[in-house]
PDB file of C-alpha atoms in Angstrom:
ATOM      1  CA  MET W   1       0.000   0.000   0.000  1.00 95.00           C
ATOM      2  CA  LYS W   2       1.220   3.493  -0.801  1.00 98.00           C
ATOM      3  CA  ILE W   3       1.787   5.679   2.238  1.00 98.00           C
ATOM      4  CA  LEU W   4       3.290   9.088   2.991  1.00 98.00           C
ATOM      5  CA  VAL W   5       5.978   9.040   5.682  1.00 98.00           C
ATOM      6  CA  VAL W   6       6.538  12.270   7.637  1.00 97.00           C
ATOM      7  CA  PRO W   7       9.791  12.273   9.657  1.00 96.00           C
ATOM      8  CA  PRO W   8      10.364  14.824  12.454  1.00 94.00           C
ATOM      9  CA  GLU W   9      13.127  16.424  10.425  1.00 87.00           C
ATOM     10  CA  GLY W  10      13.221  16.535   6.685  1.00 87.00           C
ATOM     11  CA  LEU W  11      10.668  16.274   3.954  1.00 93.00           C
ATOM     12  CA  PRO W  12       7.773  13.813   3.659  1.00 96.00           C
ATOM     13  CA  TYR W  13       8.286  10.961   1.227  1.00 97.00           C
ATOM     14  CA  ALA W  14       6.234   8.210  -0.412  1.00 98.00           C
ATOM     15  CA  SER W  15       6.818   4.652   0.729  1.00 98.00           C
ATOM     16  CA  SER W  16       4.881   1.431   1.174  1.00 97.00           C
ATOM     17  CA  ALA W  17       3.662  -0.713   4.044  1.00 96.00           C
ATOM     18  CA  THR W  18       1.736  -3.953   3.830  1.00 92.00           C
ATOM     19  CA  THR W  19       1.996  -5.596   7.237  1.00 95.00           C
ATOM     20  CA  PRO W  20       1.630  -4.470  10.848  1.00 94.00           C
ATOM     21  CA  GLU W  21       5.360  -5.162  11.230  1.00 96.00           C
ATOM     22  CA  ASP W  22       6.121  -2.725   8.393  1.00 97.00           C
ATOM     23  CA  MET W  23       4.015  -0.096  10.150  1.00 97.00           C
ATOM     24  CA  GLN W  24       5.718  -0.647  13.508  1.00 98.00           C
ATOM     25  CA  ARG W  25       9.136  -0.427  11.892  1.00 98.00           C
ATOM     26  CA  ILE W  26       8.283   2.923  10.303  1.00 98.00           C
ATOM     27  CA  VAL W  27       7.036   4.542  13.536  1.00 98.00           C
ATOM     28  CA  GLY W  28       9.554   2.765  15.769  1.00 97.00           C
ATOM     29  CA  GLY W  29       7.170   0.866  18.026  1.00 97.00           C
ATOM     30  CA  ARG W  30       3.533   0.107  18.743  1.00 97.00           C
ATOM     31  CA  ILE W  31       1.158   1.902  16.410  1.00 97.00           C
ATOM     32  CA  GLU W  32      -1.708   4.245  17.201  1.00 96.00           C
ATOM     33  CA  VAL W  33      -4.223   5.147  14.504  1.00 94.00           C
ATOM     34  CA  ARG W  34      -5.834   8.595  14.433  1.00 92.00           C
ATOM     35  CA  TYR W  35      -8.322  10.181  12.046  1.00 90.00           C
ATOM     36  CA  PRO W  36      -7.580  13.938  12.159  1.00 89.00           C
ATOM     37  CA  PHE W  37      -9.025  14.681   8.715  1.00 84.00           C
ATOM     38  CA  HIS W  38     -12.764  14.506   9.315  1.00 77.00           C
ATOM     39  CA  SER W  39     -13.829  14.937   5.709  1.00 66.00           C
ATOM     40  CA  ARG W  40     -11.221  12.574   4.253  1.00 73.00           C
ATOM     41  CA  LEU W  41     -10.744   8.857   4.358  1.00 89.00           C
ATOM     42  CA  ILE W  42      -7.174   9.118   5.590  1.00 94.00           C
ATOM     43  CA  ALA W  43      -5.644   7.684   8.736  1.00 95.00           C
ATOM     44  CA  LEU W  44      -2.571   8.990  10.540  1.00 95.00           C
ATOM     45  CA  VAL W  45      -0.443   6.235  12.079  1.00 97.00           C
ATOM     46  CA  CYS W  46       2.067   7.164  14.791  1.00 97.00           C
ATOM     47  CA  ASN W  47       3.960   5.665  17.719  1.00 97.00           C
ATOM     48  CA  MET W  48       1.541   4.976  20.573  1.00 97.00           C
ATOM     49  CA  GLU W  49       4.216   5.753  23.180  1.00 96.00           C
ATOM     50  CA  GLY W  50       5.804   8.754  21.467  1.00 95.00           C
ATOM     51  CA  LYS W  51       5.387  11.122  24.419  1.00 93.00           C
ATOM     52  CA  LEU W  52       6.396   8.528  27.021  1.00 94.00           C
ATOM     53  CA  ARG W  53       9.500   7.625  25.032  1.00 95.00           C
ATOM     54  CA  GLY W  54      10.447  11.280  24.547  1.00 95.00           C
ATOM     55  CA  LEU W  55      10.318  11.140  20.769  1.00 96.00           C
ATOM     56  CA  PRO W  56      10.925  14.510  19.097  1.00 95.00           C
ATOM     57  CA  LEU W  57       8.019  16.757  18.237  1.00 94.00           C
ATOM     58  CA  ASN W  58       7.099  16.418  14.608  1.00 94.00           C
ATOM     59  CA  ARG W  59       4.022  18.299  13.368  1.00 91.00           C
ATOM     60  CA  GLN W  60       0.780  19.505  14.851  1.00 87.00           C
ATOM     61  CA  THR W  61      -2.181  17.764  13.245  1.00 82.00           C
ATOM     62  CA  GLY W  62      -5.785  17.945  14.356  1.00 75.00           C
ATOM     63  CA  GLY W  63      -4.816  20.273  17.196  1.00 80.00           C
ATOM     64  CA  ARG W  64      -2.388  17.768  18.742  1.00 86.00           C
ATOM     65  CA  TRP W  65       1.357  17.389  18.452  1.00 92.00           C
ATOM     66  CA  ILE W  66       2.577  14.178  16.902  1.00 95.00           C
ATOM     67  CA  ARG W  67       5.882  12.865  18.198  1.00 96.00           C
ATOM     68  CA  GLY W  68       8.321  10.855  16.123  1.00 97.00           C
ATOM     69  CA  THR W  69       7.877   9.654  12.583  1.00 97.00           C
ATOM     70  CA  PHE W  70       4.306   9.139  11.439  1.00 97.00           C
ATOM     71  CA  PHE W  71       2.642   8.220   8.181  1.00 98.00           C
ATOM     72  CA  LEU W  72      -0.628   8.720   6.354  1.00 97.00           C
ATOM     73  CA  ILE W  73      -2.514   5.833   4.794  1.00 97.00           C
ATOM     74  CA  GLY W  74      -5.902   5.494   3.130  1.00 95.00           C
ATOM     75  CA  ALA W  75      -8.802   4.301   5.265  1.00 92.00           C
ATOM     76  CA  GLY W  76     -11.349   2.150   3.465  1.00 86.00           C
ATOM     77  CA  LYS W  77     -14.503   0.469   4.701  1.00 85.00           C
ATOM     78  CA  ARG W  78     -12.587  -2.753   5.316  1.00 87.00           C
ATOM     79  CA  GLY W  79      -9.267  -1.478   6.571  1.00 89.00           C
ATOM     80  CA  PHE W  80      -6.291   0.348   5.214  1.00 93.00           C
ATOM     81  CA  VAL W  81      -5.895   1.127   1.512  1.00 95.00           C
ATOM     82  CA  SER W  82      -3.261   2.861  -0.604  1.00 96.00           C
ATOM     83  CA  LEU W  83      -3.213   6.613  -0.809  1.00 97.00           C
ATOM     84  CA  THR W  84      -4.026   7.904  -4.262  1.00 95.00           C
ATOM     85  CA  ASP W  85      -1.373   9.777  -6.220  1.00 96.00           C
ATOM     86  CA  HIS W  86      -3.423  12.944  -5.683  1.00 95.00           C
ATOM     87  CA  GLN W  87      -3.470  12.396  -1.902  1.00 94.00           C
ATOM     88  CA  LEU W  88       0.286  11.737  -1.886  1.00 96.00           C
ATOM     89  CA  ASP W  89       0.914  14.983  -3.767  1.00 95.00           C
ATOM     90  CA  GLU W  90      -1.537  17.032  -1.688  1.00 93.00           C
ATOM     91  CA  PHE W  91      -0.225  15.914   1.688  1.00 93.00           C
ATOM     92  CA  SER W  92       3.419  16.034   0.588  1.00 94.00           C
ATOM     93  CA  VAL W  93       2.921  19.725  -0.139  1.00 93.00           C
ATOM     94  CA  TYR W  94       0.941  20.265   3.069  1.00 90.00           C
ATOM     95  CA  TYR W  95       3.546  18.689   5.355  1.00 90.00           C
ATOM     96  CA  THR W  96       6.371  20.427   3.509  1.00 88.00           C
ATOM     97  CA  LEU W  97       4.732  23.782   4.247  1.00 78.00           C
ATOM     98  CA  VAL W  98       3.881  22.944   7.868  1.00 67.00           C
ATOM     99  CA  ASP W  99       7.206  23.491   9.581  1.00 65.00           C
ATOM    100  CA  PRO W 100       8.331  21.176  12.358  1.00 64.00           C
ATOM    101  CA  PRO W 101       9.131  22.828  15.701  1.00 65.00           C
ATOM    102  CA  GLU W 102      12.625  24.176  16.262  1.00 60.00           C
TER     103      GLU W 102
END
């Protein structure tokens, strides 16, 4: 599945994840799924213990700070799906313009 990875430092980039193990590897631990985009079928997947583990602040999304690397993935009626090319482009631009904290 196509995803958009957003590291705490640096630019977002397209990647893929197909298994829960892939997802855990990307975020560096147990995953937490959030849905900050109410009108879109997109999930944000981050490290469940980011604050406890002292991971670096990344971006503010949905009014909350996300710590550590996170990624966006499509959310279908039966689970995760690939992001479309349009979604990858749109959110790549968005997270490039939303500066991480200094």
